[in-house]
Coordinates of C-alpha atoms in Angstrom, one line a residue:
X1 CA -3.2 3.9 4.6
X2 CA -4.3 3.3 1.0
X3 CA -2.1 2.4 -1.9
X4 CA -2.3 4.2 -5.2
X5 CA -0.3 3.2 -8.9
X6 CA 0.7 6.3 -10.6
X7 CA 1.8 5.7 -13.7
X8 CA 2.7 8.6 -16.6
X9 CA 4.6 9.2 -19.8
X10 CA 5.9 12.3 -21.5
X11 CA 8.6 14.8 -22.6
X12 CA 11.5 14.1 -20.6
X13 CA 13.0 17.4 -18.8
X14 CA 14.3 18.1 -16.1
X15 CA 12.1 18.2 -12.9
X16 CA 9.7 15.8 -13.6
X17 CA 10.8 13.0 -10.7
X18 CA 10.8 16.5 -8.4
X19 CA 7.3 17.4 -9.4
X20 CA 5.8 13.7 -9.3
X21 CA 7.3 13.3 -5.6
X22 CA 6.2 16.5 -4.2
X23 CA 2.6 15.6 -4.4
X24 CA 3.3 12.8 -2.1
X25 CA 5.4 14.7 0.0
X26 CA 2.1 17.8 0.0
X27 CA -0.4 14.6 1.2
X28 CA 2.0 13.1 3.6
X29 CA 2.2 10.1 1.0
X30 CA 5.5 7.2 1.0
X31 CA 6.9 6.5 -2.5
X32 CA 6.9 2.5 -1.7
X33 CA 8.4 1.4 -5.0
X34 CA 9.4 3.2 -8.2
X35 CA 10.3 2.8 -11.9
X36 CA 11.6 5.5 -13.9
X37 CA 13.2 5.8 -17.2
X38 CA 13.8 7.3 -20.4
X39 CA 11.4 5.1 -23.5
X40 CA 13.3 7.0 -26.6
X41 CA 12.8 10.6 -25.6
X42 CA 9.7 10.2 -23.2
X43 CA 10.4 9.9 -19.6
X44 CA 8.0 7.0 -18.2
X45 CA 6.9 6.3 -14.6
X46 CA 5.2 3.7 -12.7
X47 CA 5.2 4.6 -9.1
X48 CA 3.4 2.9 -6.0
X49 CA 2.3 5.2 -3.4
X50 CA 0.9 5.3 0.2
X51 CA -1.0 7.6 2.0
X52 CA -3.0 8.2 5.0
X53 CA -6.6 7.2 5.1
X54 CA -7.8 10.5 5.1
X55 CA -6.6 11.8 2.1
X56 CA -9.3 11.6 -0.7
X57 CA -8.1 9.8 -3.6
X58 CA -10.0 12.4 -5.5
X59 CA -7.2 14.9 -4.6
X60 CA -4.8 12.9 -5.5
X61 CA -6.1 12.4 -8.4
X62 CA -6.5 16.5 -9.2
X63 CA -3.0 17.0 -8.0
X64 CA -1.8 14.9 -10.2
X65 CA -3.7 15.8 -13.1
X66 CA -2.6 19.2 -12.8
X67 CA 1.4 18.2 -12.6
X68 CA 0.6 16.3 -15.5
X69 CA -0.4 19.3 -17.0
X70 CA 2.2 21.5 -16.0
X71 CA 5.0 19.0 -17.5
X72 CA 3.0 17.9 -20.6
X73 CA 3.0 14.6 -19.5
X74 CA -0.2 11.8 -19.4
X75 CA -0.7 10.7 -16.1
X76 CA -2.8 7.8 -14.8
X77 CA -4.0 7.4 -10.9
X78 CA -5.3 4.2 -9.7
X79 CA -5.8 2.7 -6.3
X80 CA -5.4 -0.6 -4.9
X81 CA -7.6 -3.0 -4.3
X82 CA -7.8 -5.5 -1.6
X83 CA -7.2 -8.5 -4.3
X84 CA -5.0 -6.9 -6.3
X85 CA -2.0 -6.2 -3.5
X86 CA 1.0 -7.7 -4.9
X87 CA 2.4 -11.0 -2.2
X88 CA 6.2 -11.3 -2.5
X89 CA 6.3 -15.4 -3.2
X90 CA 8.2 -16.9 -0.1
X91 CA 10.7 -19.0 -2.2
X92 CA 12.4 -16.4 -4.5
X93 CA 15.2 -17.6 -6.3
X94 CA 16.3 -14.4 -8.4
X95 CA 18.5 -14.8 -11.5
X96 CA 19.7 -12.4 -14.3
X97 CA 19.1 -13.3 -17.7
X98 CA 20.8 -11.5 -20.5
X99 CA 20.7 -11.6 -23.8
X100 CA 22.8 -9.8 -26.7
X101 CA 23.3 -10.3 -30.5
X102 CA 22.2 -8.3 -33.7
X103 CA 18.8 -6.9 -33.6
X104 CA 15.9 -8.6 -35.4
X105 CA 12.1 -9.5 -35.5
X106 CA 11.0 -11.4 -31.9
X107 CA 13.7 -11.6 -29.6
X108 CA 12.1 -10.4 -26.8
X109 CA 9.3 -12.9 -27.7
X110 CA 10.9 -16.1 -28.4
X111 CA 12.7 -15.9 -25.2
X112 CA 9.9 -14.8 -22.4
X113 CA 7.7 -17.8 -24.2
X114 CA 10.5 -20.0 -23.2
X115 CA 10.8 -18.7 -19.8
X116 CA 6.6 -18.7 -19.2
X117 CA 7.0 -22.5 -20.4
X118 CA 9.2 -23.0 -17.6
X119 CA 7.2 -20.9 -14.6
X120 CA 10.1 -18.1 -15.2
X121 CA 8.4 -14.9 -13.1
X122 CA 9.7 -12.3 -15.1
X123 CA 10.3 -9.4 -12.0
X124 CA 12.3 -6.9 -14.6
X125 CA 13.0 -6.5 -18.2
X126 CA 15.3 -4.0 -20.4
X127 CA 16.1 -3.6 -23.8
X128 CA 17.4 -1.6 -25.9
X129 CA 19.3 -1.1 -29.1
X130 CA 22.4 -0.1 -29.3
X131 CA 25.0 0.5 -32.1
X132 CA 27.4 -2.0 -32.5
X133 CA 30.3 -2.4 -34.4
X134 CA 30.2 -1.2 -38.4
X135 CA 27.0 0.7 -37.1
X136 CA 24.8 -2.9 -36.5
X137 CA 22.1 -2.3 -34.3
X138 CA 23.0 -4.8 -31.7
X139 CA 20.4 -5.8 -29.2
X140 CA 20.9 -5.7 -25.5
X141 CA 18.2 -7.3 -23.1
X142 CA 18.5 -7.9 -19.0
X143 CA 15.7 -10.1 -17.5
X144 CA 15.2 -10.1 -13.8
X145 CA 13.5 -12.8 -12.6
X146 CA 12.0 -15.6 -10.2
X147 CA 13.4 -19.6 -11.3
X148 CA 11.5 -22.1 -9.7
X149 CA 13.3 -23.9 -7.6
X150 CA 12.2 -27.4 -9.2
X151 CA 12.7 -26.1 -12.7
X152 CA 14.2 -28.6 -15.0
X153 CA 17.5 -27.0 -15.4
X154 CA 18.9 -29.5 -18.5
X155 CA 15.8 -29.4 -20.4
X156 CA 16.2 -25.5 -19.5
X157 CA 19.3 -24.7 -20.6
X158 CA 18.9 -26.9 -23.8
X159 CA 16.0 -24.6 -25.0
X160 CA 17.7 -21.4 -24.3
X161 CA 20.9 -22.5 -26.1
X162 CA 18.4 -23.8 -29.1
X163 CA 16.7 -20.1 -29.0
X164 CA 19.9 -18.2 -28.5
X165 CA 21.4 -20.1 -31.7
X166 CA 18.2 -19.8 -33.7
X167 CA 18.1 -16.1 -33.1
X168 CA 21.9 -15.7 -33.6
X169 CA 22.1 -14.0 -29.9
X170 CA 23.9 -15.0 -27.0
X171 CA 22.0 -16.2 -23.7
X172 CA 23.4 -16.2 -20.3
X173 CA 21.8 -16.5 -16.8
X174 CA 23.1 -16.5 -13.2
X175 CA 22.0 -16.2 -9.5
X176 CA 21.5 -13.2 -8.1
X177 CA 24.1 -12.8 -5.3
X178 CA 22.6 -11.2 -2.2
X179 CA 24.3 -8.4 0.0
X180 CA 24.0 -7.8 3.5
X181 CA 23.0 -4.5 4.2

């Protein structure tokens, strides 16, 4: 099997998750993992494929090229290398970070430069802004993420509740709870 990103952005309209898995499903490919949303009014993709050894990456790469063409949307094919196979860390210790309060300059900065001081794996990030109240634009941010298990939680906490006060938003965080399936 060989892995493959696809990645693309364009025009959102109807069909496009449709038209992106069907060249899998023509190559006898496995969508392994998948992000897709709407960025404004483009519909964006990043998509990790499989498919059998014996498919040439160069058709992949044509079939894709002319779906991109088709929806009017940019689409990039790349495969995996050895090296460059994501590992799942053994010791994940998911939390949800979020983060709301009126919209400025650097938000989203201040508080992943925390969170990189402290080994924070971010695994996820939204944001958006929304209207608030009076018609503010309120920002809303939800950070998945890896917390090492030996972070220093006071010194932690203190930091985010400095930031969170600086930039007049509010920070929580909390454990992800895991389901059985």
């Amino acid at each position: 099997m060989k892995k493959v990103y696809i990645t693309g952005i364009g025009p959102d309209r109807p069909g496009i998750v449709a038209a992106m898995t069907e060249v899998l499903a023509h190559n006898r490919g496995n969508l392994e993992d998948t992000t897709m949303t709407i960025l404004g009014r483009q519909f964006a993709l990043i998509m990790i494929g499989s498919f059998p050894a014996d498919i040439p990456l160069e058709r992949i790469c044509e079939e894709y090229a002319t779906t991109g063409r088709n929806l009017g949307l940019t689409i990039f094919v790349h495969e995996f290398d050895e090296e460059g196979e994501h590992k799942t860390p053994v010791n994940k210790n998911p939390y949800i970070i979020s983060v709301a309060g009126h919209d400025r300059t650097g938000i989203t900065f201040e508080i992943t430069r925390i969170l990189s001081k402290f080994r924070v794996n971010i695994t996820d990030l939204n944001a958006q802004i929304i209207e608030g109240e009076e018609g503010q634009p309120v920002y809303i941010m939800m950070i998945e993420c890896d917390m090492p298990k030996d972070i220093e939680r006071e010194l932690f906490e203190r930091e985010l509740a400095m930031m969170g006060e600086s930039l007049n938003v509010e920070i929580t965080y909390h454990p992800v709870e895991h389901v059985a399936l």
